[in-house]
């Protein structure tokens, strides 16, 4: 067997959580392979709504095993609060949640560093979620990080103190007053106490060598789905650098983030919104700073699942989508939030950019920072609500035409059209 992959093709928040939950009954194992609590994956069913940050979105199916892979970074106190919420709703999570011992830990001081670096950048800040993602991946690469397995070691506190002191020295250099900075409404000292208790809590979960578990499961014929976080345009190598996250969000990240060979990657599902959103700073060629952008934000309820920030909204960007499809080797596309386009008389799609008078369909170096002028194709809207439809055969012809247009442009079939946040609002084409 092989590991199938589901990942976002835009700037994150494409609806990965919803779709992983929909696909979970087809898989024995769901595994996160990168990112950390910068992710916010929303799942809705039977009137309940959950937002997951670290835990895979397969957790609501009691028959599936959920793995937090070695490529993920875990903040124990955020993890603790996530588990607390699942417990409160009687969602079982002790027996079917496995955590890689090699996943790195986000310390409270990593979060302080994130804040200090952003503050120092001023107007050119990345717009980080301030969960400590960049500093933690930096320590991993610098070979000074702490890992989940360390929480069980006798000298954990010694290792913790050593890393923390390194961070405090950097913070002093930045002139960052960490004693008066609040972390999730708490003082640093208070937060650190909770974090240390949570690290112990985390050490009592099933900690495993997930690379062995996953490869053995494949040998035994088990089916595995890898759940991406963020999106391809936030990838540290290929995203709109430096306005990116600090991990490889693309298919390649599955191999290093789970410990599997590229030969074991199976089907790649690419998920995209029928338009585009971005939260945080950085280029966004099709961004709409007008009434249409406001209408997308309002209809799509485009406010961040992790930070509550309003998301920037714009039309679908085909050159960017094609780029992401190329990087990931996408086999099937899933088009999300199609219902959000229902109020529009005219829907625009960017098919090329104009750069210095020339039409281009590729993403130039310097990402999209250059003055790219989106070239639009206008399409007629359908102007009826589609969120209650049960079958793809019931959708208006304009929806079918929109899907066909995208398929023709990118040369990959669309297998799912999503028409609402609930599990049930999913149409298979
Ligand atoms: P993720 O990070 O990719 O899992 O996506 P988020 O959960 O951050 O953001 C997607 C948002 O859109 C969530 O609030 C979902 O409940 C919602 N959503 C998902 N699919 C649809 C859809 O087809 N239509 C609408 N209207 N909302 C959707
Ligand atoms: P999910 O998995 C949308 C963005 C941040 C910021 C940049 C760097 O829910 O799709 P970081 O905290 O990683 O240092 O932030 O990346 N970002 C996301 N945007 N969805 C996400 O995750 C994101 N995770 C990070 O807004 O611009
Ligand atoms: Mg999200």
Short mmCIF file of N, CA and C and ligand atoms in Angstrom, two decimals, residues 11-14 16 38-41 114 126-131 133-134 228-231 234 243-246 278-281 305-306 309, ligand 2:
data_model
loop_
_atom_site.label_atom_id
_atom_site.label_comp_id
_atom_site.label_asym_id
_atom_site.label_seq_id
_atom_site.Cartn_x
_atom_site.Cartn_y
_atom_site.Cartn_z
N UNK A 11 -3.08 29.45 -0.15
CA UNK A 11 -2.36 30.00 1.01
C UNK A 11 -2.94 29.46 2.32
N UNK A 12 -3.41 28.24 2.30
CA UNK A 12 -3.98 27.65 3.52
C UNK A 12 -5.48 27.90 3.64
N UNK A 13 -6.10 27.24 4.61
CA UNK A 13 -7.53 27.40 4.91
C UNK A 13 -8.43 27.02 3.74
N UNK A 14 -7.99 26.07 2.94
CA UNK A 14 -8.78 25.66 1.78
C UNK A 14 -9.97 24.78 2.19
N UNK A 16 -9.12 21.81 4.34
CA UNK A 16 -8.47 20.50 4.48
C UNK A 16 -9.11 19.66 5.59
N UNK A 38 0.06 26.52 14.08
CA UNK A 38 -0.32 27.61 13.17
C UNK A 38 -1.53 27.17 12.34
N UNK A 39 -1.72 25.88 12.22
CA UNK A 39 -2.87 25.34 11.48
C UNK A 39 -4.15 25.46 12.31
N UNK A 40 -5.25 25.65 11.60
CA UNK A 40 -6.57 25.61 12.23
C UNK A 40 -7.48 24.88 11.25
N UNK A 41 -7.82 23.66 11.56
CA UNK A 41 -8.61 22.83 10.63
C UNK A 41 -10.01 22.63 11.21
N UNK A 114 9.29 34.45 18.29
CA UNK A 114 8.44 34.74 17.14
C UNK A 114 7.93 36.19 17.24
N UNK A 126 5.93 39.24 8.73
CA UNK A 126 5.36 38.14 7.95
C UNK A 126 3.86 37.99 8.23
N UNK A 127 3.47 38.41 9.43
CA UNK A 127 2.07 38.18 9.82
C UNK A 127 1.92 36.79 10.38
N UNK A 128 2.98 36.34 11.08
CA UNK A 128 2.98 34.99 11.67
C UNK A 128 1.82 34.81 12.63
N UNK A 129 1.44 33.56 12.82
CA UNK A 129 0.38 33.26 13.80
C UNK A 129 0.92 33.36 15.23
N UNK A 130 2.21 33.62 15.37
CA UNK A 130 2.88 33.79 16.67
C UNK A 130 2.79 32.53 17.54
N UNK A 131 2.83 31.39 16.90
CA UNK A 131 2.82 30.13 17.66
C UNK A 131 4.24 29.57 17.84
N UNK A 133 6.46 28.96 15.32
CA UNK A 133 6.78 28.02 14.23
C UNK A 133 8.20 28.26 13.67
N UNK A 134 8.48 29.48 13.25
CA UNK A 134 9.79 29.78 12.65
C UNK A 134 10.94 29.46 13.61
N UNK A 228 -2.12 17.49 4.99
CA UNK A 228 -1.27 18.68 4.93
C UNK A 228 -1.80 19.78 5.82
N UNK A 229 -0.90 20.68 6.17
CA UNK A 229 -1.30 21.92 6.84
C UNK A 229 -0.75 23.08 6.02
N UNK A 230 -1.27 24.26 6.25
CA UNK A 230 -0.96 25.44 5.44
C UNK A 230 -1.28 25.15 3.97
N UNK A 231 -0.51 25.75 3.05
CA UNK A 231 -0.81 25.53 1.63
C UNK A 231 0.47 25.66 0.83
N UNK A 234 2.57 28.72 0.69
CA UNK A 234 3.26 29.10 1.94
C UNK A 234 4.46 28.19 2.18
N UNK A 243 7.44 35.55 2.76
CA UNK A 243 6.12 35.53 3.40
C UNK A 243 5.54 34.12 3.34
N UNK A 244 6.16 33.24 4.05
CA UNK A 244 5.84 31.80 4.01
C UNK A 244 5.88 31.25 5.43
N UNK A 245 5.56 29.98 5.57
CA UNK A 245 5.77 29.33 6.85
C UNK A 245 7.15 28.65 6.79
N UNK A 246 7.52 27.89 7.82
CA UNK A 246 8.90 27.39 7.87
C UNK A 246 9.02 25.90 7.60
N UNK A 278 -5.99 34.75 1.69
CA UNK A 278 -4.66 34.75 2.32
C UNK A 278 -4.79 35.48 3.65
N UNK A 279 -4.15 34.95 4.68
CA UNK A 279 -4.13 35.66 5.95
C UNK A 279 -2.67 35.91 6.28
N UNK A 280 -2.36 37.12 6.75
CA UNK A 280 -0.96 37.49 6.95
C UNK A 280 -0.48 38.30 5.77
N UNK A 281 0.80 38.71 5.82
CA UNK A 281 1.32 39.60 4.78
C UNK A 281 1.80 38.82 3.56
N UNK A 305 -9.18 30.68 11.49
CA UNK A 305 -9.60 29.68 12.48
C UNK A 305 -8.65 29.67 13.67
N UNK A 306 -7.41 30.14 13.49
CA UNK A 306 -6.43 30.11 14.57
C UNK A 306 -6.32 31.47 15.25
N UNK A 309 -8.16 36.56 12.59
CA UNK A 309 -7.90 37.72 11.72
C UNK A 309 -8.76 37.64 10.45
P1 LIG B 2 -3.99 25.92 7.85
O1 LIG B 2 -3.38 24.58 8.08
C1 LIG B 2 -3.46 30.07 6.60
C2 LIG B 2 0.39 31.95 7.47
C3 LIG B 2 0.40 33.05 8.50
C4 LIG B 2 1.57 33.88 8.01
C5 LIG B 2 2.55 32.83 7.49
C6 LIG B 2 3.63 32.42 8.50
O2 LIG B 2 -5.08 26.26 8.78
O3 LIG B 2 -4.34 26.11 6.42
P2 LIG B 2 3.66 31.05 10.77
O4 LIG B 2 2.77 31.12 11.97
O5 LIG B 2 3.68 29.73 10.10
O6 LIG B 2 5.02 31.58 11.06
O7 LIG B 2 3.00 32.10 9.74
O8 LIG B 2 1.76 31.69 7.18
N1 LIG B 2 -0.20 30.67 7.94
C7 LIG B 2 -1.40 30.23 7.57
N2 LIG B 2 -2.35 30.81 6.81
N3 LIG B 2 -3.65 28.84 7.08
C8 LIG B 2 -2.70 28.23 7.84
O9 LIG B 2 -2.80 26.95 8.24
C9 LIG B 2 -1.53 28.95 8.15
N4 LIG B 2 -0.41 28.68 8.87
C10 LIG B 2 0.40 29.74 8.72
O10 LIG B 2 -0.80 33.78 8.49
O11 LIG B 2 1.19 34.65 6.90
#
